[in-house]
Amino acid sequence: MKIRNPLYRRLFLLLAAAGCASPLFGGALTNPETEKRIDSLLERMTLQEKVGQLVQYSDVFNTGPAADNDRNRRRNERIRTGQIGSLLNVTGAQATRETQKLAVEGSRLRIPLIFGLDVIHGYKTSFPIPLAEAASFDMETVALSARIAAIEAAAAGIHWTFAPMVDIARDARWGRIMEGAGEDPYLGAQVAAARVRGFQGNDLAAVDTIAACAKHYAAYGFAEGGRDYNTVDVSEHTLRNVVLPPFKAASEAGVVTFMNAFNEIGGVPATASAFLQRTILKGEWGFEGFIVSDWNSIGELVQHGVAKDGREAARLAITAGSDMDMESSVYDRHLVELAESGAVDKRLIDDAVRRVLRVKFRLGLFDDPYRYSNDERERRALADPAHSEAAREVARQSIVLLRNEGGLLPLGKTGGILAVIGPLADDTDTPKGNWRGRAATDPAVSLLEGIRAAVGSDVKVRHAAGARLDVIDRGFFRQVRFDEEDRSGFPAAIEAARDADAVILAIGETAFQTGEAQSQVEISLQPIHVDLLREVHAVNRNVVLVLMNGRPLVIGEIAETVPAIVEAWHLGAQAGHAIADVLFGDYNPSGKLPVSFPRHVGQEPLYYNAKNTGRPGPQESFYSYYTDCPNTPLYPFGFGLSYTTFEYSDLKLSRQEIGPDDELRVTVTVANTGQRTGVEVAQLYIRDLVGSVTRPVKELKGFQKVELAPGEAKAIAFTVTSKDLAFYTAAGRWEAEPGAFDVYVGGNSDDLQKAEFTLR
Ligand code: NOJ
């Protein structure tokens, strides 16, 4: 990666210093000395105090113990009596310090609280939404964003983030697709590990690292119909081969907590699944940290219909391995009695408490419970200009150029007129996306502001929104919503566009249109915005469409009519500057889609690594297709253009046959055949032609970013081993099966060179 700014270079050094760049988190979570200290605590703890460690409650946003109301008084008393082990949503050095004081100076055994928060894409400095960051295909960039989020959150007293969300998402109707790395298990696993490294570094006790949490375990992204919280019914085949790899990667990267999920899988709610939590996670993978439930997911076992009441829900969850109860109060109310009556084995409670205490020890909280809550560090970290600089860099790398007919982009910066149009063009809220940490009220740089800053007075910039964006809530969750009726702004927009040299038109989704509980059956652009675009395009063909969205959108005929399309997601605080960097060619885009863009919502779930089926076609009829829409996506996984062009040639394999312990070297030449220096993400896919179970038509197994000057060509090499060919077989083992494989290399999942080899 090109480091264009000394501030940013400093951050990279920070990344290296914290060990975030190294492949493995340092060491196991357990060590004999800590285990001994935990033994001694467990001996002294009453049953009530043990259960207290497994109880987590939410604070009302932005209040510390000072807020004088009944709820807080009750909560404070419970902390002093050791009945609460963790809080979420208490933020700020002062509030966390004062609350911590209640536990360590007020309670009998002085066990510190652990403070958690959803730090999803930045704490104060807002970074691109995770789906966008995955488009960078750059694991240092992904780790850096997490690293900075950790520095800021830790300084504000946060010990633990409920991130990364590593759910594979194949259905764009599911609103939470914005929160993960997209549809692919390999990319998802790389991103999961990178984010864990970024948050945790290699020393969890350092004052600028925080505990991470792999969520939502498991298969939450497979909700039927893309409807959030809905039923999931995936086979063990899909679970092991598609859903679990990112979780496993997070575990191997040393993540110290997991969060279970709201959904059921095949009749068993994840929160009550011993198979997921005990057999796989704590058993097969040897996970030594703790599992927190999702918000009230233990209580919801009653609604799921597997528990008749809260008591039964608590019994099921603790038995299945859910260690900490987020917000449902059922551990609080029932675990003591359940253990005393023998309905729950006390050893299960000891084990859960041990896991929670391990993480608290590892965070250094027993040495200094206030170490994270530092006003001075908080002030400094939250105002560090290098963080904004990094947010801009990460945002630029997340942008995907989808179309650039006739080389309309990049635009010139000297002279002429630019019309900047669309309801999102000057919106400072949308770019921050959903889950915005403590950046709630800070404005992002709008596209218009970014453009103005880039061109100064050399270009005349006209702005006309064309369609309205209404602010419907100015509170903490400030919300804006498109006005779908009011066309009174059209004439001004059309006039602004008429004699402009180019039009930049920003539409898509508002921030809270994706995220939790934001599923939609319609994922097309708003009809009013399509009309605006058509009418503007009718007077000026030079339209650059800037899409801001948290999920793949259906864009219809626009994909063919508008000459330039830039996928700008929800890019965070520096969005406007980052997009302007791309529009004016100060940055040559290199992002690639981490998720397929459908032609029609009816194709969902849509993903490139599908199965061949028994009737792959194409034939005249009776094969697997729709009669009214192609099977193919509009834009495939891995797709993204550049201001230059790349050509792949000379795909070679070091051998035609490999044994189980051999390495296959796959080399290919990538040439920059255009006029500008650019970065290409070269991707390697494989296909296992015959398996004991059916295998996907393609599977990503590697990618590399390569920078090339105009006319330059480089040979790049990938290594493939039997480990890369392994999957969960019919025999119930993770292993590679001998036989024939195809290997593909290219610039996206649909445009690839092919070779063949055999595994002995
Ligand atoms: C519910 C969400 O599903 C989860 O991801 C989040 O961490 C918790 N709420 C806490 O806010």
PDB file of N, CA and C in Angstrom, residues 306-369:
ATOM      1  N   VAL A 306     -38.756 -23.454  22.974  1.00  0.00           N
ATOM      2  CA  VAL A 306     -38.015 -24.608  23.504  1.00  0.00           C
ATOM      3  C   VAL A 306     -37.921 -24.565  25.033  1.00  0.00           C
ATOM      4  N   ALA A 307     -38.371 -23.440  25.611  1.00  0.00           N
ATOM      5  CA  ALA A 307     -38.380 -23.344  27.074  1.00  0.00           C
ATOM      6  C   ALA A 307     -39.743 -22.812  27.489  1.00  0.00           C
ATOM      7  N   LYS A 308     -40.291 -23.364  28.573  1.00  0.00           N
ATOM      8  CA  LYS A 308     -41.644 -22.908  28.931  1.00  0.00           C
ATOM      9  C   LYS A 308     -41.591 -21.608  29.737  1.00  0.00           C
ATOM     10  N   ASP A 309     -40.437 -21.336  30.347  1.00  0.00           N
ATOM     11  CA  ASP A 309     -40.334 -20.082  31.099  1.00  0.00           C
ATOM     12  C   ASP A 309     -38.848 -19.690  31.211  1.00  0.00           C
ATOM     13  N   GLY A 310     -38.602 -18.567  31.893  1.00  0.00           N
ATOM     14  CA  GLY A 310     -37.234 -18.048  32.008  1.00  0.00           C
ATOM     15  C   GLY A 310     -36.302 -19.020  32.716  1.00  0.00           C
ATOM     16  N   ARG A 311     -36.835 -19.709  33.687  1.00  0.00           N
ATOM     17  CA  ARG A 311     -36.005 -20.663  34.443  1.00  0.00           C
ATOM     18  C   ARG A 311     -35.469 -21.745  33.501  1.00  0.00           C
ATOM     19  N   GLU A 312     -36.404 -22.267  32.685  1.00  0.00           N
ATOM     20  CA  GLU A 312     -36.018 -23.322  31.750  1.00  0.00           C
ATOM     21  C   GLU A 312     -35.036 -22.775  30.695  1.00  0.00           C
ATOM     22  N   ALA A 313     -35.263 -21.522  30.284  1.00  0.00           N
ATOM     23  CA  ALA A 313     -34.376 -20.895  29.305  1.00  0.00           C
ATOM     24  C   ALA A 313     -32.961 -20.797  29.874  1.00  0.00           C
ATOM     25  N   ALA A 314     -32.856 -20.380  31.130  1.00  0.00           N
ATOM     26  CA  ALA A 314     -31.543 -20.261  31.776  1.00  0.00           C
ATOM     27  C   ALA A 314     -30.870 -21.632  31.854  1.00  0.00           C
ATOM     28  N   ARG A 315     -31.639 -22.633  32.208  1.00  0.00           N
ATOM     29  CA  ARG A 315     -31.074 -23.985  32.326  1.00  0.00           C
ATOM     30  C   ARG A 315     -30.552 -24.471  30.972  1.00  0.00           C
ATOM     31  N   LEU A 316     -31.362 -24.253  29.934  1.00  0.00           N
ATOM     32  CA  LEU A 316     -30.944 -24.711  28.602  1.00  0.00           C
ATOM     33  C   LEU A 316     -29.669 -23.988  28.142  1.00  0.00           C
ATOM     34  N   ALA A 317     -29.636 -22.675  28.352  1.00  0.00           N
ATOM     35  CA  ALA A 317     -28.513 -21.889  27.826  1.00  0.00           C
ATOM     36  C   ALA A 317     -27.207 -22.211  28.545  1.00  0.00           C
ATOM     37  N   ILE A 318     -27.236 -22.285  29.863  1.00  0.00           N
ATOM     38  CA  ILE A 318     -25.978 -22.550  30.584  1.00  0.00           C
ATOM     39  C   ILE A 318     -25.509 -23.976  30.284  1.00  0.00           C
ATOM     40  N   THR A 319     -26.451 -24.879  30.151  1.00  0.00           N
ATOM     41  CA  THR A 319     -26.087 -26.261  29.842  1.00  0.00           C
ATOM     42  C   THR A 319     -25.451 -26.345  28.460  1.00  0.00           C
ATOM     43  N   ALA A 320     -25.977 -25.551  27.532  1.00  0.00           N
ATOM     44  CA  ALA A 320     -25.460 -25.594  26.157  1.00  0.00           C
ATOM     45  C   ALA A 320     -24.141 -24.833  26.003  1.00  0.00           C
ATOM     46  N   GLY A 321     -23.767 -24.043  27.028  1.00  0.00           N
ATOM     47  CA  GLY A 321     -22.463 -23.384  26.948  1.00  0.00           C
ATOM     48  C   GLY A 321     -22.501 -21.888  26.748  1.00  0.00           C
ATOM     49  N   SER A 322     -23.673 -21.247  26.876  1.00  0.00           N
ATOM     50  CA  SER A 322     -23.739 -19.772  26.833  1.00  0.00           C
ATOM     51  C   SER A 322     -23.263 -19.261  28.186  1.00  0.00           C
ATOM     52  N   ASP A 323     -22.142 -18.558  28.208  1.00  0.00           N
ATOM     53  CA  ASP A 323     -21.544 -18.222  29.501  1.00  0.00           C
ATOM     54  C   ASP A 323     -22.121 -16.964  30.147  1.00  0.00           C
ATOM     55  N   MET A 324     -22.358 -15.943  29.322  1.00  0.00           N
ATOM     56  CA  MET A 324     -22.815 -14.668  29.900  1.00  0.00           C
ATOM     57  C   MET A 324     -24.164 -14.288  29.299  1.00  0.00           C
ATOM     58  N   ASP A 325     -25.033 -13.798  30.147  1.00  0.00           N
ATOM     59  CA  ASP A 325     -26.400 -13.453  29.720  1.00  0.00           C
ATOM     60  C   ASP A 325     -26.476 -11.947  29.468  1.00  0.00           C
ATOM     61  N   MET A 326     -26.613 -11.556  28.203  1.00  0.00           N
ATOM     62  CA  MET A 326     -26.764 -10.137  27.887  1.00  0.00           C
ATOM     63  C   MET A 326     -28.233  -9.753  28.016  1.00  0.00           C
ATOM     64  N   GLU A 327     -28.527  -9.023  29.063  1.00  0.00           N
ATOM     65  CA  GLU A 327     -29.796  -8.301  29.185  1.00  0.00           C
ATOM     66  C   GLU A 327     -31.071  -9.105  29.401  1.00  0.00           C
ATOM     67  N   SER A 328     -31.019 -10.441  29.462  1.00  0.00           N
ATOM     68  CA  SER A 328     -32.340 -11.062  29.594  1.00  0.00           C
ATOM     69  C   SER A 328     -32.721 -11.309  31.045  1.00  0.00           C
ATOM     70  N   SER A 329     -31.782 -11.137  31.968  1.00  0.00           N
ATOM     71  CA  SER A 329     -32.038 -11.276  33.412  1.00  0.00           C
ATOM     72  C   SER A 329     -32.330 -12.683  33.875  1.00  0.00           C
ATOM     73  N   VAL A 330     -32.336 -13.656  32.968  1.00  0.00           N
ATOM     74  CA  VAL A 330     -32.759 -14.977  33.453  1.00  0.00           C
ATOM     75  C   VAL A 330     -31.664 -15.687  34.243  1.00  0.00           C
ATOM     76  N   TYR A 331     -30.386 -15.403  33.925  1.00  0.00           N
ATOM     77  CA  TYR A 331     -29.328 -15.976  34.773  1.00  0.00           C
ATOM     78  C   TYR A 331     -29.421 -15.356  36.167  1.00  0.00           C
ATOM     79  N   ASP A 332     -29.590 -14.053  36.136  1.00  0.00           N
ATOM     80  CA  ASP A 332     -29.725 -13.289  37.356  1.00  0.00           C
ATOM     81  C   ASP A 332     -30.845 -13.857  38.243  1.00  0.00           C
ATOM     82  N   ARG A 333     -31.963 -14.134  37.622  1.00  0.00           N
ATOM     83  CA  ARG A 333     -33.132 -14.573  38.405  1.00  0.00           C
ATOM     84  C   ARG A 333     -33.102 -16.046  38.797  1.00  0.00           C
ATOM     85  N   HIS A 334     -32.512 -16.883  37.930  1.00  0.00           N
ATOM     86  CA  HIS A 334     -32.752 -18.325  38.141  1.00  0.00           C
ATOM     87  C   HIS A 334     -31.524 -19.189  38.384  1.00  0.00           C
ATOM     88  N   LEU A 335     -30.334 -18.710  38.010  1.00  0.00           N
ATOM     89  CA  LEU A 335     -29.196 -19.656  38.060  1.00  0.00           C
ATOM     90  C   LEU A 335     -28.854 -20.128  39.470  1.00  0.00           C
ATOM     91  N   VAL A 336     -28.982 -19.229  40.457  1.00  0.00           N
ATOM     92  CA  VAL A 336     -28.641 -19.646  41.821  1.00  0.00           C
ATOM     93  C   VAL A 336     -29.550 -20.801  42.243  1.00  0.00           C
ATOM     94  N   GLU A 337     -30.824 -20.576  42.044  1.00  0.00           N
ATOM     95  CA  GLU A 337     -31.789 -21.624  42.441  1.00  0.00           C
ATOM     96  C   GLU A 337     -31.575 -22.910  41.627  1.00  0.00           C
ATOM     97  N   LEU A 338     -31.321 -22.731  40.315  1.00  0.00           N
ATOM     98  CA  LEU A 338     -31.117 -23.915  39.467  1.00  0.00           C
ATOM     99  C   LEU A 338     -29.932 -24.739  39.960  1.00  0.00           C
ATOM    100  N   ALA A 339     -28.865 -24.033  40.368  1.00  0.00           N
ATOM    101  CA  ALA A 339     -27.673 -24.753  40.837  1.00  0.00           C
ATOM    102  C   ALA A 339     -27.925 -25.375  42.210  1.00  0.00           C
ATOM    103  N   GLU A 340     -28.608 -24.613  43.054  1.00  0.00           N
ATOM    104  CA  GLU A 340     -28.847 -25.155  44.405  1.00  0.00           C
ATOM    105  C   GLU A 340     -29.761 -26.380  44.383  1.00  0.00           C
ATOM    106  N   SER A 341     -30.696 -26.354  43.473  1.00  0.00           N
ATOM    107  CA  SER A 341     -31.636 -27.489  43.413  1.00  0.00           C
ATOM    108  C   SER A 341     -31.049 -28.676  42.643  1.00  0.00           C
ATOM    109  N   GLY A 342     -29.872 -28.481  42.045  1.00  0.00           N
ATOM    110  CA  GLY A 342     -29.252 -29.582  41.302  1.00  0.00           C
ATOM    111  C   GLY A 342     -29.723 -29.675  39.855  1.00  0.00           C
ATOM    112  N   ALA A 343     -30.599 -28.754  39.438  1.00  0.00           N
ATOM    113  CA  ALA A 343     -31.076 -28.803  38.045  1.00  0.00           C
ATOM    114  C   ALA A 343     -29.965 -28.402  37.080  1.00  0.00           C
ATOM    115  N   VAL A 344     -29.018 -27.615  37.586  1.00  0.00           N
ATOM    116  CA  VAL A 344     -27.836 -27.268  36.788  1.00  0.00           C
ATOM    117  C   VAL A 344     -26.605 -27.662  37.594  1.00  0.00           C
ATOM    118  N   ASP A 345     -25.705 -28.363  36.943  1.00  0.00           N
ATOM    119  CA  ASP A 345     -24.468 -28.793  37.603  1.00  0.00           C
ATOM    120  C   ASP A 345     -23.625 -27.563  37.953  1.00  0.00           C
ATOM    121  N   LYS A 346     -23.255 -27.445  39.210  1.00  0.00           N
ATOM    122  CA  LYS A 346     -22.482 -26.266  39.648  1.00  0.00           C
ATOM    123  C   LYS A 346     -21.169 -26.135  38.889  1.00  0.00           C
ATOM    124  N   ARG A 347     -20.660 -27.261  38.390  1.00  0.00           N
ATOM    125  CA  ARG A 347     -19.390 -27.196  37.656  1.00  0.00           C
ATOM    126  C   ARG A 347     -19.536 -26.404  36.351  1.00  0.00           C
ATOM    127  N   LEU A 348     -20.746 -26.417  35.789  1.00  0.00           N
ATOM    128  CA  LEU A 348     -20.970 -25.635  34.566  1.00  0.00           C
ATOM    129  C   LEU A 348     -20.847 -24.149  34.873  1.00  0.00           C
ATOM    130  N   ILE A 349     -21.368 -23.785  36.050  1.00  0.00           N
ATOM    131  CA  ILE A 349     -21.295 -22.368  36.433  1.00  0.00           C
ATOM    132  C   ILE A 349     -19.839 -21.993  36.716  1.00  0.00           C
ATOM    133  N   ASP A 350     -19.125 -22.848  37.402  1.00  0.00           N
ATOM    134  CA  ASP A 350     -17.704 -22.572  37.665  1.00  0.00           C
ATOM    135  C   ASP A 350     -16.937 -22.408  36.363  1.00  0.00           C
ATOM    136  N   ASP A 351     -17.243 -23.263  35.421  1.00  0.00           N
ATOM    137  CA  ASP A 351     -16.522 -23.191  34.138  1.00  0.00           C
ATOM    138  C   ASP A 351     -16.813 -21.862  33.430  1.00  0.00           C
ATOM    139  N   ALA A 352     -18.084 -21.463  33.429  1.00  0.00           N
ATOM    140  CA  ALA A 352     -18.450 -20.205  32.764  1.00  0.00           C
ATOM    141  C   ALA A 352     -17.762 -19.025  33.460  1.00  0.00           C
ATOM    142  N   VAL A 353     -17.764 -19.031  34.794  1.00  0.00           N
ATOM    143  CA  VAL A 353     -17.132 -17.936  35.544  1.00  0.00           C
ATOM    144  C   VAL A 353     -15.625 -17.918  35.264  1.00  0.00           C
ATOM    145  N   ARG A 354     -15.032 -19.084  35.250  1.00  0.00           N
ATOM    146  CA  ARG A 354     -13.588 -19.178  34.980  1.00  0.00           C
ATOM    147  C   ARG A 354     -13.264 -18.514  33.642  1.00  0.00           C
ATOM    148  N   ARG A 355     -14.101 -18.759  32.653  1.00  0.00           N
ATOM    149  CA  ARG A 355     -13.857 -18.203  31.317  1.00  0.00           C
ATOM    150  C   ARG A 355     -13.951 -16.673  31.328  1.00  0.00           C
ATOM    151  N   VAL A 356     -14.947 -16.172  32.040  1.00  0.00           N
ATOM    152  CA  VAL A 356     -15.100 -14.707  32.109  1.00  0.00           C
ATOM    153  C   VAL A 356     -13.887 -14.105  32.850  1.00  0.00           C
ATOM    154  N   LEU A 357     -13.507 -14.732  33.958  1.00  0.00           N
ATOM    155  CA  LEU A 357     -12.386 -14.194  34.741  1.00  0.00           C
ATOM    156  C   LEU A 357     -11.077 -14.234  33.955  1.00  0.00           C
ATOM    157  N   ARG A 358     -10.898 -15.278  33.155  1.00  0.00           N
ATOM    158  CA  ARG A 358      -9.701 -15.372  32.309  1.00  0.00           C
ATOM    159  C   ARG A 358      -9.544 -14.134  31.443  1.00  0.00           C
ATOM    160  N   VAL A 359     -10.644 -13.731  30.844  1.00  0.00           N
ATOM    161  CA  VAL A 359     -10.571 -12.576  29.946  1.00  0.00           C
ATOM    162  C   VAL A 359     -10.299 -11.307  30.761  1.00  0.00           C
ATOM    163  N   LYS A 360     -10.906 -11.207  31.924  1.00  0.00           N
ATOM    164  CA  LYS A 360     -10.644 -10.032  32.764  1.00  0.00           C
ATOM    165  C   LYS A 360      -9.177  -9.989  33.197  1.00  0.00           C
ATOM    166  N   PHE A 361      -8.641 -11.158  33.531  1.00  0.00           N
ATOM    167  CA  PHE A 361      -7.208 -11.202  33.880  1.00  0.00           C
ATOM    168  C   PHE A 361      -6.373 -10.788  32.681  1.00  0.00           C
ATOM    169  N   ARG A 362      -6.711 -11.352  31.536  1.00  0.00           N
ATOM    170  CA  ARG A 362      -5.907 -11.096  30.341  1.00  0.00           C
ATOM    171  C   ARG A 362      -5.920  -9.617  29.949  1.00  0.00           C
ATOM    172  N   LEU A 363      -7.024  -8.948  30.260  1.00  0.00           N
ATOM    173  CA  LEU A 363      -7.113  -7.519  29.973  1.00  0.00           C
ATOM    174  C   LEU A 363      -6.329  -6.677  30.987  1.00  0.00           C
ATOM    175  N   GLY A 364      -5.829  -7.339  32.006  1.00  0.00           N
ATOM    176  CA  GLY A 364      -5.049  -6.621  33.017  1.00  0.00           C
ATOM    177  C   GLY A 364      -5.927  -5.932  34.047  1.00  0.00           C
ATOM    178  N   LEU A 365      -7.197  -6.276  34.084  1.00  0.00           N
ATOM    179  CA  LEU A 365      -8.108  -5.538  34.959  1.00  0.00           C
ATOM    180  C   LEU A 365      -7.871  -5.824  36.440  1.00  0.00           C
ATOM    181  N   PHE A 366      -7.314  -7.002  36.735  1.00  0.00           N
ATOM    182  CA  PHE A 366      -7.045  -7.289  38.149  1.00  0.00           C
ATOM    183  C   PHE A 366      -5.812  -6.537  38.643  1.00  0.00           C
ATOM    184  N   ASP A 367      -4.928  -6.158  37.716  1.00  0.00           N
ATOM    185  CA  ASP A 367      -3.750  -5.387  38.125  1.00  0.00           C
ATOM    186  C   ASP A 367      -4.109  -3.921  38.309  1.00  0.00           C
ATOM    187  N   ASP A 368      -4.895  -3.398  37.374  1.00  0.00           N
ATOM    188  CA  ASP A 368      -5.336  -2.005  37.484  1.00  0.00           C
ATOM    189  C   ASP A 368      -6.673  -1.872  36.759  1.00  0.00           C
ATOM    190  N   PRO A 369      -7.737  -1.915  37.524  1.00  0.00           N
ATOM    191  CA  PRO A 369      -9.079  -1.911  36.909  1.00  0.00           C
ATOM    192  C   PRO A 369      -9.416  -0.608  36.181  1.00  0.00           C
TER     193      PRO A 369
END
